[in-house]
Amino acid sequence: MQKGLVSENTKEIVKNLYTSGIPEEFVAMQVDLEIPVVIQILKEAGVYRE
């Protein structure tokens, strides 16, 4: 799934999972997205810690 096709609900799930301490690799598996897409969502949300 490409970033442009990710629903706002999925973006919120990605943010919530990540901020609860789950690494981005596991978040990506949970929501069936590529890791770079997950990272971009997190950067756009302002929560990504590199």
PDB file of C-alpha atoms in Angstrom:
ATOM      1  CA  MET A   1       0.000   0.000   0.000  1.00  0.00           C
ATOM      2  CA  GLN A   2       1.355   3.409  -0.916  1.00  0.00           C
ATOM      3  CA  LYS A   3       1.473   6.377   1.409  1.00  0.00           C
ATOM      4  CA  GLY A   4      -1.190   8.269  -0.541  1.00  0.00           C
ATOM      5  CA  LEU A   5      -3.622   5.398  -0.052  1.00  0.00           C
ATOM      6  CA  VAL A   6      -3.214   5.135   3.715  1.00  0.00           C
ATOM      7  CA  SER A   7      -6.360   6.105   5.598  1.00  0.00           C
ATOM      8  CA  GLU A   8      -6.301   8.626   8.419  1.00  0.00           C
ATOM      9  CA  ASN A   9      -7.400   5.814  10.737  1.00  0.00           C
ATOM     10  CA  THR A  10      -4.379   3.709   9.778  1.00  0.00           C
ATOM     11  CA  LYS A  11      -2.080   6.702  10.248  1.00  0.00           C
ATOM     12  CA  GLU A  12      -3.477   7.168  13.751  1.00  0.00           C
ATOM     13  CA  ILE A  13      -2.945   3.453  14.512  1.00  0.00           C
ATOM     14  CA  VAL A  14       0.662   3.697  13.277  1.00  0.00           C
ATOM     15  CA  LYS A  15       1.277   6.724  15.506  1.00  0.00           C
ATOM     16  CA  ASN A  16      -0.338   5.111  18.556  1.00  0.00           C
ATOM     17  CA  LEU A  17       1.553   1.830  18.190  1.00  0.00           C
ATOM     18  CA  TYR A  18       4.869   3.614  17.728  1.00  0.00           C
ATOM     19  CA  THR A  19       4.394   6.011  20.626  1.00  0.00           C
ATOM     20  CA  SER A  20       3.486   3.085  22.885  1.00  0.00           C
ATOM     21  CA  GLY A  21       7.016   1.756  22.360  1.00  0.00           C
ATOM     22  CA  ILE A  22       6.641  -0.658  19.446  1.00  0.00           C
ATOM     23  CA  PRO A  23       9.520  -0.420  16.929  1.00  0.00           C
ATOM     24  CA  GLU A  24       8.633   0.779  13.441  1.00  0.00           C
ATOM     25  CA  GLU A  25       9.448  -2.637  11.929  1.00  0.00           C
ATOM     26  CA  PHE A  26       6.741  -4.281  14.031  1.00  0.00           C
ATOM     27  CA  VAL A  27       4.298  -1.436  13.445  1.00  0.00           C
ATOM     28  CA  ALA A  28       4.775  -1.979   9.696  1.00  0.00           C
ATOM     29  CA  MET A  29       3.976  -5.678  10.068  1.00  0.00           C
ATOM     30  CA  GLN A  30       0.859  -4.958  12.135  1.00  0.00           C
ATOM     31  CA  VAL A  31      -0.653  -2.562   9.587  1.00  0.00           C
ATOM     32  CA  ASP A  32       0.713  -4.299   6.445  1.00  0.00           C
ATOM     33  CA  LEU A  33       2.775  -1.353   5.208  1.00  0.00           C
ATOM     34  CA  GLU A  34       6.366  -1.019   4.078  1.00  0.00           C
ATOM     35  CA  ILE A  35       8.764   0.307   6.737  1.00  0.00           C
ATOM     36  CA  PRO A  36       9.634   3.489   4.752  1.00  0.00           C
ATOM     37  CA  VAL A  37       5.915   4.326   4.525  1.00  0.00           C
ATOM     38  CA  VAL A  38       5.529   3.865   8.275  1.00  0.00           C
ATOM     39  CA  ILE A  39       8.557   6.079   8.906  1.00  0.00           C
ATOM     40  CA  GLN A  40       7.145   8.784   6.610  1.00  0.00           C
ATOM     41  CA  ILE A  41       3.802   8.681   8.453  1.00  0.00           C
ATOM     42  CA  LEU A  42       5.632   9.019  11.768  1.00  0.00           C
ATOM     43  CA  LYS A  43       7.728  11.928  10.481  1.00  0.00           C
ATOM     44  CA  GLU A  44       4.621  13.705   9.218  1.00  0.00           C
ATOM     45  CA  ALA A  45       3.029  13.174  12.645  1.00  0.00           C
ATOM     46  CA  GLY A  46       6.148  14.631  14.297  1.00  0.00           C
ATOM     47  CA  VAL A  47       6.782  11.598  16.505  1.00  0.00           C
ATOM     48  CA  TYR A  48       9.604   9.739  14.726  1.00  0.00           C
ATOM     49  CA  ARG A  49      12.774   9.250  16.791  1.00  0.00           C
ATOM     50  CA  GLU A  50      15.702   8.387  14.542  1.00  0.00           C
TER      51      GLU A  50
END
